[in-house]
Short mmCIF file of C-alpha atoms in Angstrom, two decimals:
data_model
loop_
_atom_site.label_atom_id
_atom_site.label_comp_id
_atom_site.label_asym_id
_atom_site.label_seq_id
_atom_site.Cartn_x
_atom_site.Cartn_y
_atom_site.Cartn_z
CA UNK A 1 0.56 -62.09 94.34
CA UNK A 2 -2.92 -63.78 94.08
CA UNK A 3 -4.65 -64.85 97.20
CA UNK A 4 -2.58 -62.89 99.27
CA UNK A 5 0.59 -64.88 98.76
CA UNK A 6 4.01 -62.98 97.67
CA UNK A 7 6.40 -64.41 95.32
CA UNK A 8 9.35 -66.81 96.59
CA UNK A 9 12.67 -65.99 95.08
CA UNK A 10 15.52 -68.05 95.83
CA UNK A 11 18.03 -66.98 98.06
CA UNK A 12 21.52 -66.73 96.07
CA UNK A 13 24.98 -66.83 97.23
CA UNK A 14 27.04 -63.42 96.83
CA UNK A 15 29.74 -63.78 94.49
CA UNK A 16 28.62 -67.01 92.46
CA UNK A 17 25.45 -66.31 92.26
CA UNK A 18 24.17 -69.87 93.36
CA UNK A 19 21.17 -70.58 94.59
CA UNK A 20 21.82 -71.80 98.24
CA UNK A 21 18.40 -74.10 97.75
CA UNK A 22 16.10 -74.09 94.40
CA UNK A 23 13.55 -76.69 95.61
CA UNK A 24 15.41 -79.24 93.20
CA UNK A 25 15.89 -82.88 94.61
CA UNK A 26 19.90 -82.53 93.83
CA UNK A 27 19.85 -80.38 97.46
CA UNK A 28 16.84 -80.53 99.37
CA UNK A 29 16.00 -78.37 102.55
CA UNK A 30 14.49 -79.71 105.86
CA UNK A 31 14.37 -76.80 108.19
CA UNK A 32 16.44 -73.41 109.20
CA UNK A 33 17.60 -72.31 112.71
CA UNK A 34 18.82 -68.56 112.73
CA UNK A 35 21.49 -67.99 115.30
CA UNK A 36 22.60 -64.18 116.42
CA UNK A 37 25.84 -64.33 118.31
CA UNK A 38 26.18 -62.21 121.75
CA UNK A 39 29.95 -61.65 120.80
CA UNK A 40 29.06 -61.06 117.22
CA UNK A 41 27.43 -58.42 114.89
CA UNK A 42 26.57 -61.39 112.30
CA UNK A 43 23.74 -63.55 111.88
CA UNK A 44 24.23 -67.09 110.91
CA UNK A 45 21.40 -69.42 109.48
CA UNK A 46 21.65 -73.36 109.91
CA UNK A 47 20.35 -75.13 107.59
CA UNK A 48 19.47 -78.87 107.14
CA UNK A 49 18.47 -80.83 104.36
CA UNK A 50 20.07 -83.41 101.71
CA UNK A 51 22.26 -83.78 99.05
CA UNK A 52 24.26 -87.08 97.68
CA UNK A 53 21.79 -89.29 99.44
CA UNK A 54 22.45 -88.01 102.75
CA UNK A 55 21.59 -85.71 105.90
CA UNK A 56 23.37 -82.72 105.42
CA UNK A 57 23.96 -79.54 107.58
CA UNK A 58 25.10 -76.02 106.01
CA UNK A 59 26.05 -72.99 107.79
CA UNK A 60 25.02 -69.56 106.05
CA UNK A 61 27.13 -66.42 106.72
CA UNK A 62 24.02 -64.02 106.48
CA UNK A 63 23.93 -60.09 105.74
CA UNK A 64 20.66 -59.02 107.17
CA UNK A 65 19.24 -55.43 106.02
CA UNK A 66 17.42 -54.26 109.40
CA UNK A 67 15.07 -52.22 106.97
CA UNK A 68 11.92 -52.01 109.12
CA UNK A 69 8.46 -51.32 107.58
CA UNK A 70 7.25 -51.75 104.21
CA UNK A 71 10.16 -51.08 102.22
CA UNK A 72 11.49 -54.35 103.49
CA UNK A 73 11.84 -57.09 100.83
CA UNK A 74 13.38 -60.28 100.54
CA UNK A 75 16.29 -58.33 98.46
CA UNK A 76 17.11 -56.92 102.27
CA UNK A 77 18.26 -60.53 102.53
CA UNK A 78 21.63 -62.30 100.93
CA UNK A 79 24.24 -64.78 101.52
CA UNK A 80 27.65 -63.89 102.08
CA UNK A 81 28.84 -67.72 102.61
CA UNK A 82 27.48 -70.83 102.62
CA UNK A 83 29.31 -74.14 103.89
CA UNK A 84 28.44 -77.34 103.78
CA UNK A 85 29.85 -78.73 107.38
CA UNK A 86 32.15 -82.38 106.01
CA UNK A 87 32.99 -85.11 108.17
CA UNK A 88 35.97 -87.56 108.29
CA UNK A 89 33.67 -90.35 107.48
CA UNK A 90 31.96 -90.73 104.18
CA UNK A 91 28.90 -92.92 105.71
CA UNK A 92 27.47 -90.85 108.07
CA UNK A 93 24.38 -89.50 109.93
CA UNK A 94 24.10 -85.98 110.97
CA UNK A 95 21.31 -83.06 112.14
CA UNK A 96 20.85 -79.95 114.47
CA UNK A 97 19.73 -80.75 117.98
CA UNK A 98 17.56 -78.94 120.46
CA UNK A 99 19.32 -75.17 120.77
CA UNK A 100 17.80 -73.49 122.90
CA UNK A 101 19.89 -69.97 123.15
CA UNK A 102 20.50 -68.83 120.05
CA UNK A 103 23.02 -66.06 121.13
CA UNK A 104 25.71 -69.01 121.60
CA UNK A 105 28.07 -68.53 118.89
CA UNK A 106 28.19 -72.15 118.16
CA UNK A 107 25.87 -75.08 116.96
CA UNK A 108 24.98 -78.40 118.71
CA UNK A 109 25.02 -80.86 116.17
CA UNK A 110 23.78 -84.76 116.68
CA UNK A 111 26.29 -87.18 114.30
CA UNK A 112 26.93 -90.66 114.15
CA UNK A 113 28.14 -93.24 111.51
CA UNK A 114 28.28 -96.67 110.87
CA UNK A 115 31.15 -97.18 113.35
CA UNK A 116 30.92 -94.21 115.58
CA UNK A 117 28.32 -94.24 118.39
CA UNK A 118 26.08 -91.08 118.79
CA UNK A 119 27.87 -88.08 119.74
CA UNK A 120 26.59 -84.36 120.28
CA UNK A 121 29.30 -81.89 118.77
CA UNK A 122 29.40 -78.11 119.13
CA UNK A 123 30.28 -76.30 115.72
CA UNK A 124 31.88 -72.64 115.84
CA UNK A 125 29.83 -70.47 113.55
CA UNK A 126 32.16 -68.56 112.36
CA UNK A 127 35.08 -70.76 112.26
CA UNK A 128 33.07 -74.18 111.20
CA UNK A 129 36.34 -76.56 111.48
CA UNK A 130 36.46 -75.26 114.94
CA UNK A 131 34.81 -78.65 116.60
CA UNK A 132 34.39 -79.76 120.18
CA UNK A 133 32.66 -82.92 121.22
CA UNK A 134 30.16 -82.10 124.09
CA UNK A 135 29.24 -85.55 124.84
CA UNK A 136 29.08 -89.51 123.24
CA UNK A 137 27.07 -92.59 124.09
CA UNK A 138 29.63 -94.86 125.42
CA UNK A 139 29.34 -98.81 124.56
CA UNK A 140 30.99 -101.66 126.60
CA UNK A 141 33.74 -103.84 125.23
CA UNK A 142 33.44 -101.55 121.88
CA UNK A 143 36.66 -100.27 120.08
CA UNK A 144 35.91 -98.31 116.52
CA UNK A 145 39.30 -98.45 115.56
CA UNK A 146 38.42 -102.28 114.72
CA UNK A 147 35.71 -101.39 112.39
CA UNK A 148 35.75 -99.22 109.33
CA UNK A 149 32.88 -98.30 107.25
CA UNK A 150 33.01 -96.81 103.42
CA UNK A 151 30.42 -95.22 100.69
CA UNK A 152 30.46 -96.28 97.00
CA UNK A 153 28.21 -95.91 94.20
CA UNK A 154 26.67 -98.75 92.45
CA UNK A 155 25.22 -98.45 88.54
CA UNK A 156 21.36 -100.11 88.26
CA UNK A 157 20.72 -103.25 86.36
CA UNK A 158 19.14 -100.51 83.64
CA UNK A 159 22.01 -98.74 83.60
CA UNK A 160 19.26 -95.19 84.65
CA UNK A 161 20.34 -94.70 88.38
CA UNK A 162 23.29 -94.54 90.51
CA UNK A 163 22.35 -96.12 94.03
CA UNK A 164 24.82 -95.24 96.59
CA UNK A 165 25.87 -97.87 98.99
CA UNK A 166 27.33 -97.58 102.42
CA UNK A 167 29.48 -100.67 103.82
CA UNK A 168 30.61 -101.41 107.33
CA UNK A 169 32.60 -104.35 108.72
CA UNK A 170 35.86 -105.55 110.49
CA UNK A 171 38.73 -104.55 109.61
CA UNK A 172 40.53 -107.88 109.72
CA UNK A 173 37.18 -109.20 107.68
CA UNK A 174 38.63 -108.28 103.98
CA UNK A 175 42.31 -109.29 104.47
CA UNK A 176 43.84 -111.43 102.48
CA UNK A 177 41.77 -110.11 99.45
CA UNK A 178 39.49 -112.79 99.82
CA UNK A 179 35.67 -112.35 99.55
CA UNK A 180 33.36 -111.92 102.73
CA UNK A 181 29.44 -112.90 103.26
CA UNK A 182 27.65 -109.63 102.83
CA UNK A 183 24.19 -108.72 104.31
CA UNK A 184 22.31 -106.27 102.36
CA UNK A 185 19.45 -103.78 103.27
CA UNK A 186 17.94 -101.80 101.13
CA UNK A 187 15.40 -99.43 100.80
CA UNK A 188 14.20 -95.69 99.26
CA UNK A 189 10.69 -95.92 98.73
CA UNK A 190 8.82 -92.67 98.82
CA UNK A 191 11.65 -90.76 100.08
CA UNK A 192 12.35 -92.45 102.73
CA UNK A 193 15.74 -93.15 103.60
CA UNK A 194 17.97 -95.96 106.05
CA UNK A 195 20.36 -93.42 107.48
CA UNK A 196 23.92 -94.86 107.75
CA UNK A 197 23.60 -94.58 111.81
CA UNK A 198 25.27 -96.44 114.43
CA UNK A 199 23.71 -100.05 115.75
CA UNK A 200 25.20 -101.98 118.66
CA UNK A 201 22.94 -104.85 117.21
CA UNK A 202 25.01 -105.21 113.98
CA UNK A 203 28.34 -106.19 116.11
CA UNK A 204 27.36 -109.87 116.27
CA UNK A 205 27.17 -109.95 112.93
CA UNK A 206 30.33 -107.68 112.09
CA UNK A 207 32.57 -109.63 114.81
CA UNK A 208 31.78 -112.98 112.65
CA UNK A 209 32.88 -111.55 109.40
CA UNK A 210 29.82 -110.29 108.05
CA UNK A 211 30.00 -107.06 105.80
CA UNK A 212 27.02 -105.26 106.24
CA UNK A 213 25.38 -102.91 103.42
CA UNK A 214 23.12 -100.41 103.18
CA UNK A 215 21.73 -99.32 99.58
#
């Protein structure tokens, strides 16, 4: 192209056809960390980005045409699977980690939610529900199972924009079906995001009955 600079085509999905990213704000991409497996002839590609308002990671199944030379385009390149990695809570913060070696045939991953401290959790490549947790931050006098945390979507006064909004309290908070004093933060400004991440300094609040929210 002019200047020097080739065109970009987006890289699509075999068999649908997708677009795995299209530089729309619907799935937006952050960075890409190619793995090569010692015990594998594949190539994997993580990816991270976001998509329904927050931190996603996707693992890409790659087929890589080893084409040297000129003849080497960025039709050498395709996408035999893409998977977007879920996780058993809906209000959640997730991203890739330092790896180092990318011949490991997994991926370190950093997560956390709004009732699970930080944890570091190794993700098999080619089996991605194939999870191991390598390590968590460990909090005195602090049981999860009495907190649970959960992601709905609230229309704006206008009636133009959905605005998704994560909640965390007690459990024993809402019982009764009675209502509970709520503390909201909220922010998106610019792009910028409050990740749904774990803070030991909301427990005062949460052991009094306080539901916290995050829009």
């Amino acid at each position: 192209g002019e200047g020097g600079m080739g065109r970009w085509d987006p890289v699509t999905v075999a068999g649908t056809g997708e677009a795995a990213f299209d530089g729309g704000h619907g799935r937006s991409l952050d960075g890409v960390t190619v793995f090569t497996p010692a015990d594998s002839s594949r190539t994997y590609a993580v990816a991270t980005g976001r998509e329904d308002g927050l931190p996603q990671v996707w693992v890409l199944d790659l087929d890589v045409d080893d084409t040297d030379g000129d003849d080497a385009d960025a039709s050498a390149l395709s996408v035999s699977s893409m998977v977007r990695l879920g996780f058993p809570e809906s209000a959640c913060d997730t991203g890739i980690g330092p790896n180092r070696d990318p011949s490991l045939p997994y991926v370190a991953l950093s997560y956390d939610s709004l009732v699970t401290p930080p944890s570091t959790v190794a993700v098999d490549l080619s089996d991605t529900s194939a999870r191991r947790v390598l390590k968590t931050r460990d909090v005195p006098g602090y049981d999860p199972d009495d907190y649970a945390c959960d992601r709905t979507i609230v229309r704006s006064r206008d009636g133009e924009v959905d605005i998704p909004v994560s909640l965390v309290y007690r459990r024993d908070a809402l019982r009764g079906g009675e209502g509970a004093p709520t503390h909201l933060l909220g922010y998106g400004s610019y792009g910028a995001s409050i990740e749904c991440s774990f803070r030991s300094t909301r427990l005062p609040l949460l052991n009094r009955g306080v539901v916290c929210a995050i829009a």
